[in-house]
PDB file of C-alpha atoms and ligand atoms in Angstrom:
ATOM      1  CA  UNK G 201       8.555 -15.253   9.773  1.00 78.00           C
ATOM      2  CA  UNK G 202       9.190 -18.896   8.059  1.00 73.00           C
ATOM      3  CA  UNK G 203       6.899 -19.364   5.236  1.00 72.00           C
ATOM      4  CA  UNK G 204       3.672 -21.423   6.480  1.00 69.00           C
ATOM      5  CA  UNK G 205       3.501 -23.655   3.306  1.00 76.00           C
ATOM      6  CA  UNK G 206       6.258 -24.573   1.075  1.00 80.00           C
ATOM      7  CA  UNK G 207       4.353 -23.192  -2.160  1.00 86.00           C
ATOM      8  CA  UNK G 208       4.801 -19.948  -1.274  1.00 91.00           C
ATOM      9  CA  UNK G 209       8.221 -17.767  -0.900  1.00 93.00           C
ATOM     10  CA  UNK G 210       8.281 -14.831   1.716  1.00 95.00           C
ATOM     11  CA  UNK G 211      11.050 -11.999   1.485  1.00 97.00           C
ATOM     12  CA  UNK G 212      11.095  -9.204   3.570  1.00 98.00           C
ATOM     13  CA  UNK G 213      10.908  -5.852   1.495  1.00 98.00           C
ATOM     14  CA  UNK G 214      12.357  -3.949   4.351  1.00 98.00           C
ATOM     15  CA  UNK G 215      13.334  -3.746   7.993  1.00 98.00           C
ATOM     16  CA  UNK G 216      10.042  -2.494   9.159  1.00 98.00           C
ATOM     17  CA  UNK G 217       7.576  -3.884   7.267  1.00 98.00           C
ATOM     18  CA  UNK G 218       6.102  -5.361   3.298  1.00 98.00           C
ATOM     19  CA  UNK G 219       7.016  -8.675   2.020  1.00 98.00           C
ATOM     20  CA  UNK G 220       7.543  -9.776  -1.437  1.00 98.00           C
ATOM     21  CA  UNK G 221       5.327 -13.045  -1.872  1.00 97.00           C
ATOM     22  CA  UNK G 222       6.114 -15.487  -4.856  1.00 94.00           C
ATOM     23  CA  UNK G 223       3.747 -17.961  -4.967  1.00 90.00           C
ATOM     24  CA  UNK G 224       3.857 -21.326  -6.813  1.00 82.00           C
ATOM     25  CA  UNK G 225       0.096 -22.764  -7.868  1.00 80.00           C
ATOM     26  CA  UNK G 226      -3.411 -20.952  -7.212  1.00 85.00           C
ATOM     27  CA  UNK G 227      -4.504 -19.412  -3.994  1.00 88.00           C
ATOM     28  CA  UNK G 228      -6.338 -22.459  -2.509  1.00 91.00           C
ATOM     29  CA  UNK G 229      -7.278 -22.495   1.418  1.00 92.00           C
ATOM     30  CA  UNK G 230      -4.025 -23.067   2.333  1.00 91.00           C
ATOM     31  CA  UNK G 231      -2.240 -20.869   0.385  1.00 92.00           C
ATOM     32  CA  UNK G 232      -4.527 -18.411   0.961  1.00 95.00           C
ATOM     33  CA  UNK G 233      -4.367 -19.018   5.312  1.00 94.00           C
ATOM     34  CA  UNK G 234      -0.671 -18.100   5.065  1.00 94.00           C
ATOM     35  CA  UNK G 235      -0.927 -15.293   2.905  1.00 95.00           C
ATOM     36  CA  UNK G 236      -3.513 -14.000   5.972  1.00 96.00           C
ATOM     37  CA  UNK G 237      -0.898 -14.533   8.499  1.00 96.00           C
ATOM     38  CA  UNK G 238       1.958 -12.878   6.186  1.00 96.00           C
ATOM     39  CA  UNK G 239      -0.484  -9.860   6.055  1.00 98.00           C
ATOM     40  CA  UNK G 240      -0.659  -9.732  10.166  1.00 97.00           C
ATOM     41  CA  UNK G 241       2.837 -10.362  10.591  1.00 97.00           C
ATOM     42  CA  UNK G 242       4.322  -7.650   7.289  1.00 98.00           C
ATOM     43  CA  UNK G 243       1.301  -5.552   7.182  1.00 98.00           C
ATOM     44  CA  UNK G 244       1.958  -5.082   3.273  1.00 98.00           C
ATOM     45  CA  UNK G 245       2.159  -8.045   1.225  1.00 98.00           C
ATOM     46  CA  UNK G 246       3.551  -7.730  -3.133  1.00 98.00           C
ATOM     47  CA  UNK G 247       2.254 -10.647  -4.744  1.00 97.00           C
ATOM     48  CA  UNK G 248       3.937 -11.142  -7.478  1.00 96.00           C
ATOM     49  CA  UNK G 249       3.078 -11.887 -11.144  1.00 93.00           C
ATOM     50  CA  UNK G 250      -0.224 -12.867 -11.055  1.00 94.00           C
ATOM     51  CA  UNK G 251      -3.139 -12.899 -13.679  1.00 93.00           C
ATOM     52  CA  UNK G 252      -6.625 -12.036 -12.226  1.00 95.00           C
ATOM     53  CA  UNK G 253      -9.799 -11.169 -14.154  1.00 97.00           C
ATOM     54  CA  UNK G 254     -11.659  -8.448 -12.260  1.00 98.00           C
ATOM     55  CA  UNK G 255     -13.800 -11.026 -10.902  1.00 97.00           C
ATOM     56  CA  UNK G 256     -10.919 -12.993  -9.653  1.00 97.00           C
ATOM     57  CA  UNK G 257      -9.983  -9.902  -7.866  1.00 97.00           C
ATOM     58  CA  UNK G 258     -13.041  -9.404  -6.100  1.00 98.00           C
ATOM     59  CA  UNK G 259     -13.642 -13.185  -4.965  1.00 97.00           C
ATOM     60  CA  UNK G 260     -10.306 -12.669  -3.823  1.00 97.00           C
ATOM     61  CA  UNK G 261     -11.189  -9.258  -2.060  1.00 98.00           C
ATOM     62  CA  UNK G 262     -14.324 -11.911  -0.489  1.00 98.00           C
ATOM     63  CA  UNK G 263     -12.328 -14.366   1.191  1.00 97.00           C
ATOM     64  CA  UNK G 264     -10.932 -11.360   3.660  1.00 98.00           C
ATOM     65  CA  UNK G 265     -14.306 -10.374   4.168  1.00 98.00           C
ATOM     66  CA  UNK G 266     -17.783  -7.979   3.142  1.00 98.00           C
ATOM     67  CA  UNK G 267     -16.821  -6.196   0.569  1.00 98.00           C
ATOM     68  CA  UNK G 268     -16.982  -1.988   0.853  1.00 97.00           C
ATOM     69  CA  UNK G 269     -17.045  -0.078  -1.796  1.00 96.00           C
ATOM     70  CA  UNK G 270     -15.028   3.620  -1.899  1.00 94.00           C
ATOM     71  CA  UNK G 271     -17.608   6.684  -0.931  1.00 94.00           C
ATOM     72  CA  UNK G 272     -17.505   9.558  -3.587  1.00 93.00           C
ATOM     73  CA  UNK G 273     -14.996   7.312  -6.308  1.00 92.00           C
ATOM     74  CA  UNK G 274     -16.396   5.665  -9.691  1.00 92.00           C
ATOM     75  CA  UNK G 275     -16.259   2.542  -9.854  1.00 94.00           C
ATOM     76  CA  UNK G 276     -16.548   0.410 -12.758  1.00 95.00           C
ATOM     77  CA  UNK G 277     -19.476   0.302 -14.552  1.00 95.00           C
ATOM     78  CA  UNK G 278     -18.500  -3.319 -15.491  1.00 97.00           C
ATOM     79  CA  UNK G 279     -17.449  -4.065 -11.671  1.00 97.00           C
ATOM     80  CA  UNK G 280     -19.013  -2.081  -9.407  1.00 97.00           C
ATOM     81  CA  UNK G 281     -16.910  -3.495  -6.341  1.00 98.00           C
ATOM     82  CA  UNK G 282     -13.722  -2.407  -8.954  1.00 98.00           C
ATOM     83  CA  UNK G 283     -12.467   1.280  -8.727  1.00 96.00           C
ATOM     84  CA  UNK G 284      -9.846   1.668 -11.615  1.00 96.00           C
ATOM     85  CA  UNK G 285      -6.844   4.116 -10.404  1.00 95.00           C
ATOM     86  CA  UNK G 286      -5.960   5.364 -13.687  1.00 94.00           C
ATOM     87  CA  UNK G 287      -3.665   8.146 -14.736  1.00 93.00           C
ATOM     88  CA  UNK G 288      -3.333   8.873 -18.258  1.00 93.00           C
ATOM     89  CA  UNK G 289       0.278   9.247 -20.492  1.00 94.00           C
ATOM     90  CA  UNK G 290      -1.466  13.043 -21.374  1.00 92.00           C
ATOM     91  CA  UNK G 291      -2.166  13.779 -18.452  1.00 91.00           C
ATOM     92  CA  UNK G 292       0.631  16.083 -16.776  1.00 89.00           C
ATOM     93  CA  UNK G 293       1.731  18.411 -13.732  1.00 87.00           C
ATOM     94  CA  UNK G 294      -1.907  17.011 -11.881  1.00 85.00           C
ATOM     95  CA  UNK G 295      -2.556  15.527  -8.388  1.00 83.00           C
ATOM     96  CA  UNK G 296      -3.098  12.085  -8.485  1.00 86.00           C
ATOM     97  CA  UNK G 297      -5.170   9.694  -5.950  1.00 88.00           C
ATOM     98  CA  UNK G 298      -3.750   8.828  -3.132  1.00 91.00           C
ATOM     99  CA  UNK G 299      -0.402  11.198  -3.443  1.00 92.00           C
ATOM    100  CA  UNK G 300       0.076  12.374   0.083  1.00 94.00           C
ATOM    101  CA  UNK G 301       0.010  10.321   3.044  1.00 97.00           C
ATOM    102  CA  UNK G 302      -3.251   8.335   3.846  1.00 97.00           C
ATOM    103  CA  UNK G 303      -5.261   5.854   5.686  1.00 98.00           C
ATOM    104  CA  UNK G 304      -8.152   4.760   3.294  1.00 98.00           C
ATOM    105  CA  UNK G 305     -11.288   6.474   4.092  1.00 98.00           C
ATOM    106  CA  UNK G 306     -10.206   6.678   7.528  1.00 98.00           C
ATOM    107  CA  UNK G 307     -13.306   9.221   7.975  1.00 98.00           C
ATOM    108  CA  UNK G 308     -16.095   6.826   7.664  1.00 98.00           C
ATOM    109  CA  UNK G 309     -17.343   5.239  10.416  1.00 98.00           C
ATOM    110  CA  UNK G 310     -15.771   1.750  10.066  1.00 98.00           C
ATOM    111  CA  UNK G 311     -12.557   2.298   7.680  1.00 98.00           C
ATOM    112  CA  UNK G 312     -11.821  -0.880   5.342  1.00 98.00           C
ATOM    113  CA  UNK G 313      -9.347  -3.625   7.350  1.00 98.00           C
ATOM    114  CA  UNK G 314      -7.807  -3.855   4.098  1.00 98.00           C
ATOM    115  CA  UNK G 315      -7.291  -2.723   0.783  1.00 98.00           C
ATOM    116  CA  UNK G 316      -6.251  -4.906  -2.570  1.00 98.00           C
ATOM    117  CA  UNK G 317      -4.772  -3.412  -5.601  1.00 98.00           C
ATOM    118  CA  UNK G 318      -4.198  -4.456  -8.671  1.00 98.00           C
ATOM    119  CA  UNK G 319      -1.401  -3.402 -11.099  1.00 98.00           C
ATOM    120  CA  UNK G 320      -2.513  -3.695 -15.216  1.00 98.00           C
ATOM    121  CA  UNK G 321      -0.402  -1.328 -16.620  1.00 98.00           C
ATOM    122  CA  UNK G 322       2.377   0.467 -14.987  1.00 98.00           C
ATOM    123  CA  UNK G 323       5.056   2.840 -15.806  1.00 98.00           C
ATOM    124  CA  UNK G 324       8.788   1.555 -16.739  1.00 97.00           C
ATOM    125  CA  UNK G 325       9.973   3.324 -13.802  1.00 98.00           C
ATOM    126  CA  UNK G 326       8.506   6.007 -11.602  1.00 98.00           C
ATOM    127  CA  UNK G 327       5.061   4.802  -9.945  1.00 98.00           C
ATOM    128  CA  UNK G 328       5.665   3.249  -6.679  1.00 98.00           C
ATOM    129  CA  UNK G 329       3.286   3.441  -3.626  1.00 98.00           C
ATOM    130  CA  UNK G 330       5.145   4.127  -0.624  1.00 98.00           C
ATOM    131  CA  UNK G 331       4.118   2.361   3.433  1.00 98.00           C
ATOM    132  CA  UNK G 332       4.438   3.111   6.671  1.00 99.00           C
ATOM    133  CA  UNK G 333       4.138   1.108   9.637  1.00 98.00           C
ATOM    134  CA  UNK G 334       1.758   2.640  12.582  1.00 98.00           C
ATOM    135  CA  UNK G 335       2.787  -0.026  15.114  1.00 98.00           C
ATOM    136  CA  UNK G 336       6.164   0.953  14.803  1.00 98.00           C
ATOM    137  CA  UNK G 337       5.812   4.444  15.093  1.00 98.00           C
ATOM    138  CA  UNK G 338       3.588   4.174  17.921  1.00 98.00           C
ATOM    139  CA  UNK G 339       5.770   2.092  20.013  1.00 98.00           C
ATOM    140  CA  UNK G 340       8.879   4.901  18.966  1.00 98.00           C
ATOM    141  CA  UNK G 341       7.526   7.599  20.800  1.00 98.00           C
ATOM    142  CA  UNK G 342       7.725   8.567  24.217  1.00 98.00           C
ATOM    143  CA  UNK G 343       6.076   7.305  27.092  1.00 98.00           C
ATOM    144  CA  UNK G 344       4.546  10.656  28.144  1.00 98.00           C
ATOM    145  CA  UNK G 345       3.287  11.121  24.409  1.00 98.00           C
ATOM    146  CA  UNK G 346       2.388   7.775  24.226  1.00 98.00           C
ATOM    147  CA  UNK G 347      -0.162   8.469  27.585  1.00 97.00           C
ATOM    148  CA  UNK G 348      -1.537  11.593  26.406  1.00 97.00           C
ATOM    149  CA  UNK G 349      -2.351   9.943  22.986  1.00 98.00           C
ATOM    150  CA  UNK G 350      -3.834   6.845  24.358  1.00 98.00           C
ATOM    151  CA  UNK G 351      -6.430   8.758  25.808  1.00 96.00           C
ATOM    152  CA  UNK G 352      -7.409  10.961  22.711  1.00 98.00           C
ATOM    153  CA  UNK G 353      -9.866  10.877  19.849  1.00 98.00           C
ATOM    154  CA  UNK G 354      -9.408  12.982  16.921  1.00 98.00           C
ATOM    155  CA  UNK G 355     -11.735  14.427  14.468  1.00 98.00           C
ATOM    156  CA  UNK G 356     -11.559  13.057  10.314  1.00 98.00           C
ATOM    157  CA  UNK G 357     -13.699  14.176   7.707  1.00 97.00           C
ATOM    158  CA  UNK G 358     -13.314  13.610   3.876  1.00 95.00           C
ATOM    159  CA  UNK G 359     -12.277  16.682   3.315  1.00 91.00           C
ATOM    160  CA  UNK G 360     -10.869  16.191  -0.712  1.00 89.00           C
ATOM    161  CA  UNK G 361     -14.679  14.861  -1.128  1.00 91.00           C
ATOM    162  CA  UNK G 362     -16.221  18.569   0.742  1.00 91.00           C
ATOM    163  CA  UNK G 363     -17.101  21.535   0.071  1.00 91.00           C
ATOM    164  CA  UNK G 364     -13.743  23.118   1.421  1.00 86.00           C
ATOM    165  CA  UNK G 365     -12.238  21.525  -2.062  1.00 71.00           C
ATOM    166  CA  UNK G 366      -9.069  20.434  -2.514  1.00 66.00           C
ATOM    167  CA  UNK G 367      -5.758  22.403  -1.189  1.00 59.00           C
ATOM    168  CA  UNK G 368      -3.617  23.971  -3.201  1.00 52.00           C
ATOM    169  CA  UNK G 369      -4.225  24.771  -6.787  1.00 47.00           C
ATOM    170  CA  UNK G 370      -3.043  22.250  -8.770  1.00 56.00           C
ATOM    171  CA  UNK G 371      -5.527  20.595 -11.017  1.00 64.00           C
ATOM    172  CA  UNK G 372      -6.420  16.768 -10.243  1.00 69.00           C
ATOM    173  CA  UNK G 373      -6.494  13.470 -12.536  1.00 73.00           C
ATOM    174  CA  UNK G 374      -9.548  13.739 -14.806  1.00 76.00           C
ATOM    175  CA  UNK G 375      -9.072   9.937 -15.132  1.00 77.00           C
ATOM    176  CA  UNK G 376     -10.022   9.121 -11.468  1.00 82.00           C
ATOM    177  CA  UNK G 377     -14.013  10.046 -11.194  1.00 84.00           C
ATOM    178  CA  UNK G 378     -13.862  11.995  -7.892  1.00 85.00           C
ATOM    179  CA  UNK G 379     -16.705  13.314  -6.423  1.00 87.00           C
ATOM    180  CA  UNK G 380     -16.302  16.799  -5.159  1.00 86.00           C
ATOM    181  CA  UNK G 381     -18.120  19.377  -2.809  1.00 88.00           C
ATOM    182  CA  UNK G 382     -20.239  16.652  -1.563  1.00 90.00           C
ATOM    183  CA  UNK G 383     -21.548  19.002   2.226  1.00 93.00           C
ATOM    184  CA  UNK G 384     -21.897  14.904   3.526  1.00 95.00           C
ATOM    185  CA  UNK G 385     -18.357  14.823   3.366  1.00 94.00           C
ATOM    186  CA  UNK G 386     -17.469  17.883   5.679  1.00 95.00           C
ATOM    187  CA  UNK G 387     -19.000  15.697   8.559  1.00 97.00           C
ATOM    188  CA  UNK G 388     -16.209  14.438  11.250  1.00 98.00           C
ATOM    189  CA  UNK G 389     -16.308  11.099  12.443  1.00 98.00           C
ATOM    190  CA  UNK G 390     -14.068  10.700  15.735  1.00 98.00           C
ATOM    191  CA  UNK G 391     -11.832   8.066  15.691  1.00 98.00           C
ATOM    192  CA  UNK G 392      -9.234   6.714  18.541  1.00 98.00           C
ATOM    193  CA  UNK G 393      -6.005   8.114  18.194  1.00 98.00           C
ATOM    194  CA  UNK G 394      -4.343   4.685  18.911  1.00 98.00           C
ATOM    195  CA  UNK G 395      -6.253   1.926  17.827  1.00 98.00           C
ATOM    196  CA  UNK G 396      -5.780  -1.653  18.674  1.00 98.00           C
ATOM    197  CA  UNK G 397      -5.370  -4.121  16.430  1.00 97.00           C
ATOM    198  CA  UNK G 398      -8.184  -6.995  17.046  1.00 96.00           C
ATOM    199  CA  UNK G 399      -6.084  -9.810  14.875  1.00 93.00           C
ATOM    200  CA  UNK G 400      -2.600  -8.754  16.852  1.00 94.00           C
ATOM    201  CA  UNK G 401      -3.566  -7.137  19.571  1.00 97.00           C
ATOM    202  CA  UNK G 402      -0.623  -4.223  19.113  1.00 97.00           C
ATOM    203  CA  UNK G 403      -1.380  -0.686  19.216  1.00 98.00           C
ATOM    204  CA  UNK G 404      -0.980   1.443  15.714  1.00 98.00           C
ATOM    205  CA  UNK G 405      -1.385   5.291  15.524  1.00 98.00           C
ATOM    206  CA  UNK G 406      -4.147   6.177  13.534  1.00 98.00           C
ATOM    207  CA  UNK G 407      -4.104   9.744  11.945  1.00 98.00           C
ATOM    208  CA  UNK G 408      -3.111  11.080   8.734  1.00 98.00           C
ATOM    209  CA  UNK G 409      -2.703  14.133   6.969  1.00 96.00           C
ATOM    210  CA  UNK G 410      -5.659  13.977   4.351  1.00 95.00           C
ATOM    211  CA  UNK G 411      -8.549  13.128   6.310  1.00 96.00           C
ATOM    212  CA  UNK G 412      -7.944  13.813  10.293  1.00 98.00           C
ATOM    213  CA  UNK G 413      -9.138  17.367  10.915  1.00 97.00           C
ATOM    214  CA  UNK G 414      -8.434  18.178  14.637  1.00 98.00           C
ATOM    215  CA  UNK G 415      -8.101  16.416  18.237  1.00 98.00           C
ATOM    216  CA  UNK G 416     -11.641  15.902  19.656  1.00 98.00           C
ATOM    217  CA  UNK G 417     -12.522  18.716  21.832  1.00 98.00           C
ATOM    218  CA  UNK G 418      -9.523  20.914  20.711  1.00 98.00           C
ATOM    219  CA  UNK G 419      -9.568  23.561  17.477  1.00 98.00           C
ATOM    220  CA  UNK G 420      -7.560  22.902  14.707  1.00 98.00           C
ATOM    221  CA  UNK G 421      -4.996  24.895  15.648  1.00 98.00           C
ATOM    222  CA  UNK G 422      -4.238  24.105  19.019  1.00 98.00           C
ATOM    223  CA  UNK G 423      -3.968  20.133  17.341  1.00 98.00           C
ATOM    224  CA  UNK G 424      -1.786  21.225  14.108  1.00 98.00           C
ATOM    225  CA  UNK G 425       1.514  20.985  16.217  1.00 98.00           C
ATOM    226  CA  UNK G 426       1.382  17.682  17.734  1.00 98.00           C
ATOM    227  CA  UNK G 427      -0.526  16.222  14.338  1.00 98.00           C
ATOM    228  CA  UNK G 428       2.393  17.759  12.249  1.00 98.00           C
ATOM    229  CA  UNK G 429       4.275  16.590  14.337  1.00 98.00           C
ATOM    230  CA  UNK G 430       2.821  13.452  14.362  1.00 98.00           C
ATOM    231  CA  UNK G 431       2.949  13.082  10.712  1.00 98.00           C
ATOM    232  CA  UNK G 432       6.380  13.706  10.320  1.00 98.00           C
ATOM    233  CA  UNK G 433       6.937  10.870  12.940  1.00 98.00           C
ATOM    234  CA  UNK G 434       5.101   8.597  11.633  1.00 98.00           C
ATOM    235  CA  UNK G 435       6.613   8.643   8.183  1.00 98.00           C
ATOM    236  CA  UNK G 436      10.643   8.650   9.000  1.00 98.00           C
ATOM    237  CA  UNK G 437      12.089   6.177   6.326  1.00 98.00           C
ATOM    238  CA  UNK G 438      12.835   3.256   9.139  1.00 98.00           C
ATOM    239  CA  UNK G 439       9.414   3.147   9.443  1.00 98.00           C
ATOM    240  CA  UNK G 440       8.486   2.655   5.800  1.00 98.00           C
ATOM    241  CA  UNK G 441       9.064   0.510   2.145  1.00 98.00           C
ATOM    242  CA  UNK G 442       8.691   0.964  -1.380  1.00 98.00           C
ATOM    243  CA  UNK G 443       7.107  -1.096  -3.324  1.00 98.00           C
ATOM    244  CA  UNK G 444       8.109  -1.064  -6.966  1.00 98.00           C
ATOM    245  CA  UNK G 445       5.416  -2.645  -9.513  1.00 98.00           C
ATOM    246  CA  UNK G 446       5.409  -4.533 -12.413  1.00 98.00           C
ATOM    247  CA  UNK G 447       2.346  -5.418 -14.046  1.00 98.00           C
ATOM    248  CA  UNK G 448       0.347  -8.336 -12.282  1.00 97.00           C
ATOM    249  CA  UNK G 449       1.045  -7.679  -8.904  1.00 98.00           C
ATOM    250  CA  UNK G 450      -1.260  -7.506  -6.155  1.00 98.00           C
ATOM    251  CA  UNK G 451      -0.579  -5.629  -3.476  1.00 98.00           C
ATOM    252  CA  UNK G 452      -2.893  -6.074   0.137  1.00 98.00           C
ATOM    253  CA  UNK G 453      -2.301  -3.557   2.869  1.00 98.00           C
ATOM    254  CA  UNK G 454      -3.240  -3.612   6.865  1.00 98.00           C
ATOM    255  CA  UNK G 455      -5.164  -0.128   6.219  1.00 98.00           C
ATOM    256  CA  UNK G 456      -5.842  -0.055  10.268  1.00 98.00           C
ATOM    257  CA  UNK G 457      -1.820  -0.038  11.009  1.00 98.00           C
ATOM    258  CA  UNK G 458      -0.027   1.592   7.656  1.00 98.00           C
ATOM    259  CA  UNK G 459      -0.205   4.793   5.783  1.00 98.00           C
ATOM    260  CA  UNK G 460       0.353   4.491   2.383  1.00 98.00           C
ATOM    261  CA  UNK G 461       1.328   7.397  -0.222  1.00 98.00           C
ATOM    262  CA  UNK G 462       1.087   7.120  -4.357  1.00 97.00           C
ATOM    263  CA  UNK G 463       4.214   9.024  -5.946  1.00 97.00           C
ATOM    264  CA  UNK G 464       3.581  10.659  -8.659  1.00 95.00           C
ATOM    265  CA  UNK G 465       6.987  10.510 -10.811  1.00 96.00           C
ATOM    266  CA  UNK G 466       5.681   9.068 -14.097  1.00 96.00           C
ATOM    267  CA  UNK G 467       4.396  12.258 -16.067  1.00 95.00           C
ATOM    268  CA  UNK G 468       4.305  10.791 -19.786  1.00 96.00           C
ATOM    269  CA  UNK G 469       3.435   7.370 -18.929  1.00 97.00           C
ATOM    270  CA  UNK G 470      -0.151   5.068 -18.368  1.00 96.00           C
ATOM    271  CA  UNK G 471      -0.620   3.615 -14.957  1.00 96.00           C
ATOM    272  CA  UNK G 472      -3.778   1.401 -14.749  1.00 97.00           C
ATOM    273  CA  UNK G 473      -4.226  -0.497 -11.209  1.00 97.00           C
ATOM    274  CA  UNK G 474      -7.824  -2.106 -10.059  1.00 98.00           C
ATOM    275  CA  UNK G 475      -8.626  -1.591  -6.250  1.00 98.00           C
ATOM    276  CA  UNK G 476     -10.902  -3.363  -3.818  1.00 98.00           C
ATOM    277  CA  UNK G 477     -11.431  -2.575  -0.215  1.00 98.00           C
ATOM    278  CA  UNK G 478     -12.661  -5.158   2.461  1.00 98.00           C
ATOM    279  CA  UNK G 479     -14.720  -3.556   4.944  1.00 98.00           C
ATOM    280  CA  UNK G 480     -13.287  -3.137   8.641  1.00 98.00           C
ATOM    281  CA  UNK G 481     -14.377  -2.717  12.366  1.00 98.00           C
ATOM    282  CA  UNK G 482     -14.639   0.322  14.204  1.00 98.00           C
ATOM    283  CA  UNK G 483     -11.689   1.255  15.481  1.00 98.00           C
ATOM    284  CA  UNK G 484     -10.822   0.159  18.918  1.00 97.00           C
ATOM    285  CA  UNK G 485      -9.191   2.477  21.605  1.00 97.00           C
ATOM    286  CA  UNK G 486      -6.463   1.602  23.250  1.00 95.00           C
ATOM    287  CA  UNK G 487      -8.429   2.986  26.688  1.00 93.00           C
ATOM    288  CA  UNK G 488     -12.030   2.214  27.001  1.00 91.00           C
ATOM    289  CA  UNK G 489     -14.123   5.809  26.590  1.00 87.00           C
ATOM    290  CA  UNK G 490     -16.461   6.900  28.851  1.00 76.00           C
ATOM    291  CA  UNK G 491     -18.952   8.261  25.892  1.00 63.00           C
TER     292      UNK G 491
HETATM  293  C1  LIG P 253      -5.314   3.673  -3.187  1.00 78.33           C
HETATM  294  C2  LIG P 253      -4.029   4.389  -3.269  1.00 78.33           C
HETATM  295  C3  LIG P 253      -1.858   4.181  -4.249  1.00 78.33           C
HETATM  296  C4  LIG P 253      -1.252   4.098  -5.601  1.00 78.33           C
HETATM  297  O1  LIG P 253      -5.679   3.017  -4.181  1.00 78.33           O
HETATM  298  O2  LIG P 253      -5.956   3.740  -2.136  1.00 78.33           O
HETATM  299  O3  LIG P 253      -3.730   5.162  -2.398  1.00 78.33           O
HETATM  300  O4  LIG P 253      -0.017   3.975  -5.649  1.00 78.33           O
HETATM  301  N1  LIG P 253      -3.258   4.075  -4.307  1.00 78.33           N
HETATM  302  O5  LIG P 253      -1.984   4.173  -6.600  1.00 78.33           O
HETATM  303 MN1  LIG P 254      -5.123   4.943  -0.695  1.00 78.33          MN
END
């Protein structure tokens, strides 16, 4: 893509998808139009090197769209559209938000379009957030898969938020407020498993290890094999970039057509990053259902 406006510099971060954006002067309506379209066309934008106040972050977050605030996070008492994604230099050998792969909240009812998040303080090295590109993987499979899948539903639920607690045993980030063995949270939402895009128009798979619990009208374990399988697809490295921060940057996602995944390599060091989420349609099937 050619950059829309000549104040603002587009690299691509990878093959399949991010862009590194520099931009020269304030986000003003035009600035801001082709930062929109690098978002449709990259599906992960890195702005780089900017200086936002909280509230500049969330009149940014505004000019996407309605705001939605994170079920079951705190958020700041100070900004209450602002969830701080902290973990602490003391803080070792513990889970951290967002450290497997994820859509965000993909198990309410309308999932954000978007999410914006803001680095303040980040490690020296170690601390990237990792993307993958749905559309991609979609259009990679099969057409027999690609058929069957059309035509499904599947089953999330936010299941790190329920009473079924968190897998494994390891102990999670105080720093985060997470709200746990919440019974609201156990409920499953059914959600296409190929969604359209409504800005693009392509098709994006739309299931991810954290919150999608089954295939609609299937048991868990008759749908493990083709979700692992899924999941494993979905996230081969042609499919995804890295995105390495420095503090500043912004970074806006395409939550209805990437997974994203926080890697947690910085034991020892503070990471401090401010997240907003703009709320988002319900997802549209790729086949009209009946129901
Ligand atoms: C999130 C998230 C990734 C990170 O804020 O939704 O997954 O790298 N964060 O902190
Ligand atoms: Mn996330």
């Amino acid at each position: 893509m050619t950059s829309p406006d000549s104040r603002i510099t587009i690299r691509p971060m990878a093959g399949s998808l991010g862009a590194d954006i520099d931009l020269a002067g304030p986000v003003d309506d035009g600035i801001f139009a082709a930062i929109r379209q690098a978002l449709d066309h990259y599906l992960v934008i890195h702005l780089h090197g900017l200086d936002l106040a909280p509230e500049e972050l969330v009149a940014l977050t505004r000019r996407f769209g309605t705001i939605s605030r994170a079920p079951y996070i705190k958020h700041m008492d100070t900004h209450p559209d602002i969830v701080a994604v902290k973990k602490a230099a003391d803080e070792r050998k513990v889970s951290t938000f967002g450290n497997a792969w994820h859509s965000d909240f993909s198990f309410l009812d309308q999932p954000p379009m978007a999410s914006l998040l803001y680095a303040r303080q980040v490690p020296s090295h170690g601390g990237d957030t990792l993307f993958a590109n749905m559309v991609e993987a979609y259009d990679a499979l099969s057409d027999g898969l690609k058929a069957v899948l059309d035509g499904l539903d599947a089953m999330h639920a936010g299941r790190p938020y329920g009473t079924g607690g968190v897998p494994g045993t390891i102990a999670v980030s105080r720093s985060i407020g997470i709200e746990r063995n919440r019974p609201e949270a156990d409920r499953e939402v059914a959600h296409p498993v190929v969604r359209v895009h409504p800005g693009t128009g392509r098709k994006a798979l739309f299931v991810n290890p954290i919150y999608t619990i089954r295939f609609a009208g299937m048991t868990v374990e008759e749908s493990r094999p083709l979700l692992d399988f899924l999941y494993a697809h979905a996230v081969r490295p042609e499919f995804t970039c890295r995105l390495r921060w420095t503090a500043g940057d912004l970074a806006i996602w395409d939550n209805r057509c990437t997974l994203h995944y926080a890697v947690n390599d910085y034991d020892g060091q503070d990471r401090l990053l401010y997240r907003t989420m703009v709320q988002g349609e319900r997802p549209v099937p790729a086949i009209p259902r009946r129901h």
